[in-house]
Structure formats: C-alpha cells, structure tokens
Coordinates of C-alpha atoms in Angstrom, one line a residue:
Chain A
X1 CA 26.8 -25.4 -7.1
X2 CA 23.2 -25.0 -5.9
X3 CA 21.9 -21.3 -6.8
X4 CA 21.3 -19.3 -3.4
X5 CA 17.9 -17.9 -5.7
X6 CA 16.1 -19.8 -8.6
X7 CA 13.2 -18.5 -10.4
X8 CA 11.6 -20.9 -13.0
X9 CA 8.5 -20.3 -15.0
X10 CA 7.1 -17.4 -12.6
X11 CA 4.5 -15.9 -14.0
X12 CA 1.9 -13.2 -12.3
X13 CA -1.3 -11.6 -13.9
X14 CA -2.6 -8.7 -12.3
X15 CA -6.6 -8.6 -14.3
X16 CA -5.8 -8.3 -17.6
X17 CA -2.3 -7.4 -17.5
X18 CA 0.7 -10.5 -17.5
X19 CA 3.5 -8.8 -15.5
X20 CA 5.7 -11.9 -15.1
X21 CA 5.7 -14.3 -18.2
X22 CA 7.5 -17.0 -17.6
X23 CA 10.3 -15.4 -16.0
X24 CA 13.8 -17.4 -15.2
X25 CA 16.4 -16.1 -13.6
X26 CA 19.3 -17.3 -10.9
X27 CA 22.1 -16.0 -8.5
X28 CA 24.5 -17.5 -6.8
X29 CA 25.8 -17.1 -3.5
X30 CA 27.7 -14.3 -2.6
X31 CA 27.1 -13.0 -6.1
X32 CA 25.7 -9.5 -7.3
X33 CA 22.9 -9.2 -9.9
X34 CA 21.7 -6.4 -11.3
X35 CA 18.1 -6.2 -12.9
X36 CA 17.8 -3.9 -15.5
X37 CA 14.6 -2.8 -17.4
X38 CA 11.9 0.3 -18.1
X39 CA 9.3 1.0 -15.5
X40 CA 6.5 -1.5 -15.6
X41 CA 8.8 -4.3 -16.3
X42 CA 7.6 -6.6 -13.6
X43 CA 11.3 -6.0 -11.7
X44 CA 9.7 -5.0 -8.2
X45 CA 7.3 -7.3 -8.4
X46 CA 9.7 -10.3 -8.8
X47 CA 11.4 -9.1 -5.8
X48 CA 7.9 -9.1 -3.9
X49 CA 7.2 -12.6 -5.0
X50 CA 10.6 -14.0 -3.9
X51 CA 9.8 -12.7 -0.4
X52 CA 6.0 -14.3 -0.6
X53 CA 4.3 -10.6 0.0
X54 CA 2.7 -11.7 -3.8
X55 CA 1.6 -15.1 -4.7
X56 CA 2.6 -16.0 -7.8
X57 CA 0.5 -18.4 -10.6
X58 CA 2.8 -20.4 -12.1
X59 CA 6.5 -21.8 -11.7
X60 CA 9.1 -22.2 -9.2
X61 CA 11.0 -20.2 -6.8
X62 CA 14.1 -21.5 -5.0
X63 CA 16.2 -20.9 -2.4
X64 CA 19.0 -22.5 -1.6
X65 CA 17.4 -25.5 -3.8
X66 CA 14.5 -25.3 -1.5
X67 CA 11.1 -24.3 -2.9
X68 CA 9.7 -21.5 -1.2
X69 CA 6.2 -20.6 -3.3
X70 CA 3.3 -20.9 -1.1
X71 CA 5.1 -20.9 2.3
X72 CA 2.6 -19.7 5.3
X73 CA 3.1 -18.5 8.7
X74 CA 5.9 -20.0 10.2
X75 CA 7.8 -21.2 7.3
X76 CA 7.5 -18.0 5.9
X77 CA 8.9 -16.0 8.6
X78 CA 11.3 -18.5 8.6
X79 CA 12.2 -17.8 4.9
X80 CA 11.8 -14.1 4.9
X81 CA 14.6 -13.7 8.0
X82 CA 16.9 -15.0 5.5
X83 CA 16.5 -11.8 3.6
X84 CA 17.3 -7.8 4.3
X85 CA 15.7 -5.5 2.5
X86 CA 16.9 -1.2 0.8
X87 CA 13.4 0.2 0.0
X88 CA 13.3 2.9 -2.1
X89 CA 12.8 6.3 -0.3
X90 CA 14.0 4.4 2.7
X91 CA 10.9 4.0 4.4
X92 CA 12.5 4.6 7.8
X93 CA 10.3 5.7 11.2
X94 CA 10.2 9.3 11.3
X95 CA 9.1 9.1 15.3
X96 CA 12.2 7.2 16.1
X97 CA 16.1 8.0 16.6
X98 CA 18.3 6.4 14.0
X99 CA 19.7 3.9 16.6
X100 CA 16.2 2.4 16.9
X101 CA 15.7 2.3 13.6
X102 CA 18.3 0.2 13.0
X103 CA 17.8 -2.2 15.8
X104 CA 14.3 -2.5 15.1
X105 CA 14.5 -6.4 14.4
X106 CA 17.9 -6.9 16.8
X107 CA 16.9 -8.3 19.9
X108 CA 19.1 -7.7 23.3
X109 CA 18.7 -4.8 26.1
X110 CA 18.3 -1.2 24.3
X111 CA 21.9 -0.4 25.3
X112 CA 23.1 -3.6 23.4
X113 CA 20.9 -2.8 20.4
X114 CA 22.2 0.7 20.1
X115 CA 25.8 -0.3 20.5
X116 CA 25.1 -2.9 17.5
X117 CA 23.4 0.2 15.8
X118 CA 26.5 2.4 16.3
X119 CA 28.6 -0.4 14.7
X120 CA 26.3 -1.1 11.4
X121 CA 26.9 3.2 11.4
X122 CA 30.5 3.4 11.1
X123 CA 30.1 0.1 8.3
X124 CA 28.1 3.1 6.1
X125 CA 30.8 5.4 7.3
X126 CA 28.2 7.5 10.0
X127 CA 29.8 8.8 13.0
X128 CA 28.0 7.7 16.3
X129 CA 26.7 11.2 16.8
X130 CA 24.2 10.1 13.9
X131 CA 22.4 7.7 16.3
X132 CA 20.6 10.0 18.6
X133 CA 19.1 12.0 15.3
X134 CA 15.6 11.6 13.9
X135 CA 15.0 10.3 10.9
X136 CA 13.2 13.5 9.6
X137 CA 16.6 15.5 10.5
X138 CA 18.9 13.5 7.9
X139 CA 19.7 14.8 4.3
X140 CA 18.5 12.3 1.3
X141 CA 21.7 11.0 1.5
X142 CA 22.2 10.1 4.6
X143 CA 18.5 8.6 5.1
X144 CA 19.7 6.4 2.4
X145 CA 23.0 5.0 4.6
X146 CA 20.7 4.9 7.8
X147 CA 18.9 2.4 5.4
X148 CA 21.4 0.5 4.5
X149 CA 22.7 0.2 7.9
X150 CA 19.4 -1.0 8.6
X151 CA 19.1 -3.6 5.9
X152 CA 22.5 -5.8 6.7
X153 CA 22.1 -5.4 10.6
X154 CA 20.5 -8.2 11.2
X155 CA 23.1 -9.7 8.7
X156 CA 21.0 -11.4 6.4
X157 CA 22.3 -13.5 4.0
X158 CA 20.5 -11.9 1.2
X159 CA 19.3 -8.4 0.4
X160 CA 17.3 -6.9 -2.2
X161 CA 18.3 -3.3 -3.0
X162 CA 14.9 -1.8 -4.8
X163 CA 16.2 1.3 -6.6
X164 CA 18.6 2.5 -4.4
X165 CA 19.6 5.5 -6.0
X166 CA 16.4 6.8 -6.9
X167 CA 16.6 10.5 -6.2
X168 CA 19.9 10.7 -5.2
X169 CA 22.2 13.6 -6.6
X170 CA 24.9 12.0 -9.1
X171 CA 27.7 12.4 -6.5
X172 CA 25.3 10.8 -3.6
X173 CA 24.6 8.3 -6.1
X174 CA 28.1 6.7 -6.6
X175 CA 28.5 7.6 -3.1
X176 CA 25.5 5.1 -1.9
X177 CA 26.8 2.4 -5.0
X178 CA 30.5 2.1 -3.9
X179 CA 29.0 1.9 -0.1
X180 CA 26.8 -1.5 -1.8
X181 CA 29.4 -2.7 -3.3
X182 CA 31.7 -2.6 -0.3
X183 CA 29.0 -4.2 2.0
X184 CA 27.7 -7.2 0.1
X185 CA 31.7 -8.0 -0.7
X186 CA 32.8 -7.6 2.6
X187 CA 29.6 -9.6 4.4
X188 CA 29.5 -12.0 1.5
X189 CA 25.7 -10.9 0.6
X190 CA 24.2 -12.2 -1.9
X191 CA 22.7 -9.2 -3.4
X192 CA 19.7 -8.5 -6.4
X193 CA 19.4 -4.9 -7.2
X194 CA 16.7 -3.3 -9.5
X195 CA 17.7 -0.5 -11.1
X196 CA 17.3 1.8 -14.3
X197 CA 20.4 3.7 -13.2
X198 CA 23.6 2.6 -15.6
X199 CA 26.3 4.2 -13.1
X200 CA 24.5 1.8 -10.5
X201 CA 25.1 -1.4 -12.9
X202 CA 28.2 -0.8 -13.6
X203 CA 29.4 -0.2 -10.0
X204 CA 27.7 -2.9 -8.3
X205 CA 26.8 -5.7 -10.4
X206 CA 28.8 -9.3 -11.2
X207 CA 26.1 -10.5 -13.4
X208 CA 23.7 -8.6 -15.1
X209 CA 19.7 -9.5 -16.1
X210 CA 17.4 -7.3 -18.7
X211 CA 14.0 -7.7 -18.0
X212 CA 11.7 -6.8 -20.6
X213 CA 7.7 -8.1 -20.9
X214 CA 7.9 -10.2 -17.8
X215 CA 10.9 -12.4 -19.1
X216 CA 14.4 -12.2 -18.4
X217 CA 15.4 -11.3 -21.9
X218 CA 19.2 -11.3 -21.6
X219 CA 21.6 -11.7 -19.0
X220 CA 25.6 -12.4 -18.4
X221 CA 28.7 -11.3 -16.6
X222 CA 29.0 -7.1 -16.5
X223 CA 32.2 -7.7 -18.7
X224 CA 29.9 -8.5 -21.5
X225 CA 27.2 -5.9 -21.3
X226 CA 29.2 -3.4 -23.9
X227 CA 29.6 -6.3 -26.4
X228 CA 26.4 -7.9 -26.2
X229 CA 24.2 -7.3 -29.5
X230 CA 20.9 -7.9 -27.8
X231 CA 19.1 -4.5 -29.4
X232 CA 16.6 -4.7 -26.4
X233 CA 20.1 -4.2 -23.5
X234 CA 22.2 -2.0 -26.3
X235 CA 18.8 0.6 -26.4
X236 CA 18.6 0.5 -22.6
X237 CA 22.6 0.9 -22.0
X238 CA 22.7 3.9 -24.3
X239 CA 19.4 5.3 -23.6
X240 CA 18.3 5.6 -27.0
X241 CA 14.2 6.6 -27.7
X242 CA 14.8 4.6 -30.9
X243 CA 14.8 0.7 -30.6
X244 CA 12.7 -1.9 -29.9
X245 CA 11.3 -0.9 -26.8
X246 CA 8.2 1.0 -27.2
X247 CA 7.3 3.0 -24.4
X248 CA 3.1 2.0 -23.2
X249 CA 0.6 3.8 -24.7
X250 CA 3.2 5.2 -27.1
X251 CA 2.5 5.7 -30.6
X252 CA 4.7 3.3 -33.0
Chain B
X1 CA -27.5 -15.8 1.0
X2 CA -27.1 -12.3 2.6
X3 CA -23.6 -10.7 2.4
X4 CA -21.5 -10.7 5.7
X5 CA -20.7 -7.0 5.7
X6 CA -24.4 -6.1 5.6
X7 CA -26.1 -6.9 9.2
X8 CA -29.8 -7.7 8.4
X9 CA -31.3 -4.9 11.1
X10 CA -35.2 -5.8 12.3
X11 CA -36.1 -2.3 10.0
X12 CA -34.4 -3.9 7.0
X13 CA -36.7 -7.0 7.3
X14 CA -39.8 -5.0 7.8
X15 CA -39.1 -3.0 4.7
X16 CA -38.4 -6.0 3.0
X17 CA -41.3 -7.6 4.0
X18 CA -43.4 -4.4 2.7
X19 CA -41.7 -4.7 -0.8
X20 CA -42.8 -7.8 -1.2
X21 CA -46.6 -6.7 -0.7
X22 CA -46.1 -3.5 -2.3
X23 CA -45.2 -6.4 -5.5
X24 CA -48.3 -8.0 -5.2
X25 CA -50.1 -4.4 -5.2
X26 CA -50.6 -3.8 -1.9
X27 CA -51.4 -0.1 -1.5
X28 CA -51.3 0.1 2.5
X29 CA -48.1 -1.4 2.0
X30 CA -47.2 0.8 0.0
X31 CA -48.0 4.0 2.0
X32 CA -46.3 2.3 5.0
X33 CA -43.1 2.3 2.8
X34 CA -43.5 6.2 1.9
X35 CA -43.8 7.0 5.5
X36 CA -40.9 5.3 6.7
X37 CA -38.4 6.0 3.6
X38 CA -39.6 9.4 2.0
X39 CA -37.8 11.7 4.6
X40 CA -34.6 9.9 3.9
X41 CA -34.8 9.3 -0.3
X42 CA -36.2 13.4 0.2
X43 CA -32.9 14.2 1.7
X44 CA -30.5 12.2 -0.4
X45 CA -32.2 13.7 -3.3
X46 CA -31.9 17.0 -2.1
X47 CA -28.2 17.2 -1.7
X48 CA -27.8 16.4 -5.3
X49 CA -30.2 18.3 -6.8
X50 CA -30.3 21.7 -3.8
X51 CA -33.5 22.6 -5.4
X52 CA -36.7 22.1 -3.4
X53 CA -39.3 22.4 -5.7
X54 CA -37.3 20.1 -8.3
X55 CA -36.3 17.6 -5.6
X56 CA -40.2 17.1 -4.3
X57 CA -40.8 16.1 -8.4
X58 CA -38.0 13.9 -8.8
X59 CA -39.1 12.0 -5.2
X60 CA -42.4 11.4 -7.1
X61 CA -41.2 9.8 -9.9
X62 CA -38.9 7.7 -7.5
X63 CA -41.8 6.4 -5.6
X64 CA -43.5 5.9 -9.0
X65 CA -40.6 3.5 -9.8
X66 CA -40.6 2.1 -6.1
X67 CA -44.5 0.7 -7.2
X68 CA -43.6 -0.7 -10.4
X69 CA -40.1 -2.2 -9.7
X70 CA -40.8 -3.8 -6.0
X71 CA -40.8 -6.8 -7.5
X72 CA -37.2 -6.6 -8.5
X73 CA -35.8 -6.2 -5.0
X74 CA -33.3 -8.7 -4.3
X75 CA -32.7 -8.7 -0.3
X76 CA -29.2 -10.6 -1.2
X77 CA -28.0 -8.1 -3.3
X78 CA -29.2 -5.1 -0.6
X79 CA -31.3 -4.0 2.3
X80 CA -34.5 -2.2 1.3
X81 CA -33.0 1.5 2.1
X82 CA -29.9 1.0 -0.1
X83 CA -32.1 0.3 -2.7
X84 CA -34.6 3.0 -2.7
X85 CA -31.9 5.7 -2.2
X86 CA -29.9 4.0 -5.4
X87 CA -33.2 4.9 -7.7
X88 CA -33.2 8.3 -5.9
X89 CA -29.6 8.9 -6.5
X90 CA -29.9 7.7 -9.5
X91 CA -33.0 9.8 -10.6
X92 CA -31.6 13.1 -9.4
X93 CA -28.4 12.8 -11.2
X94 CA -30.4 12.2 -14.9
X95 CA -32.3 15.2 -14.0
X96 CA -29.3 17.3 -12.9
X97 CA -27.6 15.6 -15.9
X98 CA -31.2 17.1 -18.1
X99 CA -30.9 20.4 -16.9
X100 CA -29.9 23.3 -19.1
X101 CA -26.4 25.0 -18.5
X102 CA -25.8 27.3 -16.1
X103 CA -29.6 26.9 -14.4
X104 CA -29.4 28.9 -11.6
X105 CA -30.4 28.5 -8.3
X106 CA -32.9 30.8 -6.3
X107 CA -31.3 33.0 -4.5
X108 CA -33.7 32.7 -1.5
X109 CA -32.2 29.3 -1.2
X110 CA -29.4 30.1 0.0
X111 CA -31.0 30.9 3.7
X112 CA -31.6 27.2 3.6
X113 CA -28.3 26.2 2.6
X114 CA -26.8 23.7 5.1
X115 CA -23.3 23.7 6.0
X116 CA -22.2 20.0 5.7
X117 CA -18.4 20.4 7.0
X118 CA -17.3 19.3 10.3
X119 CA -18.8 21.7 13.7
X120 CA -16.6 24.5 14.1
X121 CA -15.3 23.3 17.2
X122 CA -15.0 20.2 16.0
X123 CA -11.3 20.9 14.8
X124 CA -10.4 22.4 18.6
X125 CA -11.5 18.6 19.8
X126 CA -9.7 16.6 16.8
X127 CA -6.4 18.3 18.2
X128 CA -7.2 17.6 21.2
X129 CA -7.5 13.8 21.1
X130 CA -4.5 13.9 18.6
X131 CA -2.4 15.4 21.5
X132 CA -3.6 13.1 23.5
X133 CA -3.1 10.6 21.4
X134 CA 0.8 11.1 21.1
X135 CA 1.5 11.7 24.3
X136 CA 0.1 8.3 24.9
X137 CA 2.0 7.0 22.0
X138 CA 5.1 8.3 23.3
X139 CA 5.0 6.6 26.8
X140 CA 4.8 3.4 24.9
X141 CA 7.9 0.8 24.5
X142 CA 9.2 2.6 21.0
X143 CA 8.7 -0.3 18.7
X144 CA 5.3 -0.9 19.5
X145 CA 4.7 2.8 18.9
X146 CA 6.6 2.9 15.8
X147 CA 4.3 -0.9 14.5
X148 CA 1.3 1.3 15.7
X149 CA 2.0 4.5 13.6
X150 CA 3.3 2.6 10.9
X151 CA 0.3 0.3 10.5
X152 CA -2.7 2.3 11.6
X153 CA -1.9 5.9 10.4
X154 CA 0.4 4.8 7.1
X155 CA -1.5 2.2 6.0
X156 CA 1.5 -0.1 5.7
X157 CA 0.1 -4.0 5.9
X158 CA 1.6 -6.2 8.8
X159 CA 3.1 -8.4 5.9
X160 CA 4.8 -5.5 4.7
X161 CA 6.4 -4.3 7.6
X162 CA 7.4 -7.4 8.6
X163 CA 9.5 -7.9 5.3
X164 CA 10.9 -4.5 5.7
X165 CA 11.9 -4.6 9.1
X166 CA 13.2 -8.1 9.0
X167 CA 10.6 -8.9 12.0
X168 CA 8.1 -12.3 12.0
X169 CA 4.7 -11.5 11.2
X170 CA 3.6 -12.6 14.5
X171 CA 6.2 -10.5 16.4
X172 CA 4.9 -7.5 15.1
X173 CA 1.2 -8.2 15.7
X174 CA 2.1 -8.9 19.3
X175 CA 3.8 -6.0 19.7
X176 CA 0.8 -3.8 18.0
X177 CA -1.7 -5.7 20.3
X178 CA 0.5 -4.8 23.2
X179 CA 1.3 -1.2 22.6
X180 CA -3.1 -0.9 21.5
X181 CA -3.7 -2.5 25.0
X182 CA -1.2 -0.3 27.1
X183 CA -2.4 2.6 24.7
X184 CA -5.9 2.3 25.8
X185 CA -5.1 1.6 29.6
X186 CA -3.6 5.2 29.3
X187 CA -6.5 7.0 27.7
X188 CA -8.7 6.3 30.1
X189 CA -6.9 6.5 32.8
X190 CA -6.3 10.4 31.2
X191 CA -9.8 10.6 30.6
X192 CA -10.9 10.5 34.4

C-alpha cells in the first residue's frame, strides 16, 4: 500500500543550525501518528514543510506517492486543500462569531454555511447556541473544540494537530484527546500530531515517531512504546532529566 | 549598482557629486557640503549626546572626518546623508561611551529639552481614525474583514492563513483586495 505521507532525506538548515537531518518518516492512510520529541526538535517545522509554507534542501516529500516539494501557486493550493490544520492556541478570529469561523473556507449562502457550522459543533459535542458566540467569549477549552470543528469542516483528508493540548487543564486535556481520537476514526483522517504530552500519545496515536536531532530516531506501533529499549524514547516516556538527551545550552 | 529600496533623490546626487570634489580637495566643495548637511548631522548628534556645547565639538571632528574620508564614499552602499549621519552617530556614541559616570547634565538645559513623543492631541485623532476604521471594517462582507485584520494588524502572512484556514492563496488575496477597495470607498465617502 502506497503511504498517504512520505518524507525521505528532508533536511532544513536555518544559518547555522540543521533542524531536519535527514529525516524519514511515513503514515498511512487513515492511520494516526504521533511525533514525539523535546522542544527544538524540528517537529513543527516538519509539519510546515509537508504543507510547503518552508522549503526544504534536500530529500523527498510524498503524498499519496506524489511528490509535492517545490509545488507553486496552483499546485500548491491544490495540495494544501488536501490538508486541515489544529494550531496551537487555536488561532481563531476574535471579530467573528464561531459559526463564521468555522465556515471560513466552506463555500454556499451564509445560512448554508452556518447550518454546516452547527453540524461540525455537535461532531465536538457544542450545542448550537455556541454558534452565535465570539471567539473571545469561549473558555480555553472550548476555543480548542471551536478549532477542531474548524479543522475537519471542510473534511480534509489529512490534518495535522500541532500541540493540541498545550495549556489545557489535565481533565480538558483528555477531554480534547478522546474528542481527536473519535474524529479522525470516525472521518477516516489521516492524522500527524506533535506532541510532548504522554496522556496525548497514548490516547490518540496507532503509530508512534521520536524525533530527536532532526531524525526520526525510533518509531513503531503504541503497543511497543513500553517495551522499546531505545534510551532516547524510554527518557522521554518517563520524563527522566537523566539520559541521553541533553537539554541546549545545558551543562554535561 | 544602486539598491532598489533607496530612490536616488536630485539632493542625493548633488551631495554626491560634492563628495567627490571634496576627495580631490576641493574646499568650496567642501563648505557647500557643511551648509547643506551640518543642521541635520548637528541634530542627530544632539539627540545622542543632549549637550550643546559637547555636541558643537563632536560635529567638528565629524566634519574633520567628512574631509579626510570623502574619498571612501561608496554611492552603492548609501546616499550622501546616510553616510555623514553614520560618522555622526557614530562619533557621538564613542564620546558618550568616553564620558565619566554619572556626568551630569546642566540643569539650564532642561528649558531646551524637546518633547519627542507624539502631539498631545495626537492620541484624541489616532482613536478617531481607529473608530472609524472599524466601523468601516464592520460594514464589510466578514471574511474579508476577518483576511484584513488578520493580515494587516496581526502580521499573519497570506501563505499562512491560507494553510490555516484551508483557503487558496489567491482566494484570500482577492478577498483582501476586495474588502481594502470597499474599505477605502467608505472612508471617503465618511470623510466628506
């Protein structure tokens, strides 16, 4: 079977600094990865180079065995409406009601748009009442499901959940990852999520990938992530300041 | 090769054209460039260094360098005036650098003192046009308002947006360039 994504080789220097090194990773359709890694680990930038907002130096990126590196204008709108996109914080319109911001990219009469907006709600489990709010007037929480709604209502076929329980309280948090989950196996998503959050791995991944020094260090099926031996994914999983990841700038 | 963000005025050529007599020596030249840049190199001094006395020595010795170095102007690298007011910049930061801690400042100065902020009714207009602004916003179709806001007061890069709202680049510019034409329509109309 063809992967849905295929990075080969991708490597990205920014100056003097090699963020991706030859980094190789794959996901098949309808399956959920989940990138682990510290801060700094060239995780959010992979993401940005998959939808062609960086360049990248070297290697391949694929999509649906298609190469998609270097794609301009209309190939590249082409390629980026195949994806939907969880930023962190959100990043929703403050000056608009919720319903707009989830239509934003839906085209149709406003009364269509809101009624597909009121649908995509209740999928993140919002009453309709939610629709005429703003933005500004939602709890952390509920920004976060506004989001969501947001990202599959155009019902891409991938989407790339950057963080997505970055400062979310615990309960929130499991909240939002069951809600993920749920989504991207009911809609058949194919889904990569970034994340340094553990309770996130383990409730929304099929596959998981370390990334560690631009590479993809280590990666298999969530099943195997308590046996694995790798002592770069056993210091991350148990959070240990010990190992052989040294934090930058620290001293050895 | 001259750089495409600097317009070459007329003034820049004269002063250039002065430098490059005031190289070979020429003192006329060189008095023509004092009268037409000492007022400015005088003022950019000043506001580094607030004192006058020390400010009127320090624009010597720039004009002292101006005679010496004119041969080292390099019209590709900057006009004339960009130049000058680099060595004065330049020269009134070593001496501030120079000067004993704590040096005071006379105390007469301080009638002198300019206030550099903004006029004081200058904040009474900048809420104006802001509420103008919005209202104008807000008649707008709310997507181009919300592409407007996003990219012209956020800073967020049509590229980005576009990923992020699952648009095509070339929707969202077209709706920008929309809402800036209906947005302009509507302040002048509100203007008359």
């Amino acid at each position: 079977m063809i992967p849905r994504i295929e990075l080969t080789g991708v490597s990205k220097r920014f100056g003097s600094r090699q963020v991706l090194d030859g980094l190789d990773v794959a996901v098949m359709p309808s399956e959920s990865l989940v990138i682990i890694g510290g801060s700094g680990t060239g995780k959010s930038v992979t993401l940005k180079c998959i939808l062609g907002l960086i360049p990248i130096d070297a290697g391949s990126i694929k999509v649906d065995g298609q190469e998609v590196a270097g794609l301009k204008g209309a190939a590249l709108d082409a390629h980026r409406t195949r994806f939907g996109m969880l930023f962190q914080g959100g990043a929703l319109f403050d000056s608009l009601p919720v319903w707009r911001n989830i239509s934003f990219a839906l085209s149709g009469t406003p009364a269509d748009r809101r009624s597909a907006a009121i649908d995509n709600l209740a999928r993140v489990g919002l009453a309709a009442e939610v629709a005429d709010l703003k933005s500004a007037e939602l709890s952390g929480g509920m920004q976060k499901r506004v989001a969501l709604a947001r990202a599959i209502a155009a019902r891409p076929p991938i989407i790339f959940f950057d963080e997505p329980t970055v400062g979310l309280d615990p309960i929130t948090a499991a909240v939002i990852n069951r809600l993920i989950r749920t989504l991207v196996t009911d809609l058949k998503i194919t889904a990569i999520t970034i994340t340094h959050d553990m309770a996130s791995v383990r409730l929304i991944a099929d596959r998981v990938a370390m990334s560690h020094a631009g590479k993809i260090i280590w990666n298999g099926p969530l099943a195997g992530l308590d046996a694995c031996d790798n002592a770069y994914v056993r210091q991350f999983i148990t959070g240990s300041a010990d190992g052989p990841i040294q934090m930058p700038g620290a001293r050895p | 090769m001259s750089r495409p963000n600097q317009p070459v005025t007329a003034g820049a050529t004269e002063l250039a054209a002065l430098l490059v007599r005031v190289a070979d020596g020429d003192a006329a030249a060189f008095q023509a460039f004092y009268d037409r840049t000492s007022a400015k190199l005088f003022g950019v001094i000043l506001r580094i260094l607030i004192e006058r006395q020390e400010s009127e020595d320090v624009l010597q010795e720039v004009y002292l360098i101006v005679w010496r170095k004119a041969a080292t102007f390099d019209a590709s690298k900057a006009s004339p005036i960009t130049w000058a007011a680099t060595i004065a910049r330049n020269r009134a930061i070593d001496r501030l650098r120079a000067r004993p801690p704590r040096a005071h400042v006379p105390m007469e100065s301080a009638f002198d003192s300019v206030d550099d902020g903004p006029a004081q009714d200058a904040g009474l207009i900048h809420d104006q046009d802001a509420r103008r602004i919005a209202v104008a916003l807000a008649a707008l179709e709310p997507r181009h308002a919300a592409a407007i806001r996003a990219c012209y007061f956020d800073g967020v890069t049509y590229d980005e947006l576009a990923a992020r709202e699952q648009v095509p680049v070339g929707t969202l510019k077209s709706w920008v360039r929309r809402g800036l034409i209906r947005l302009r329509d509507q302040l002048e109309g509100s203007q008359a």
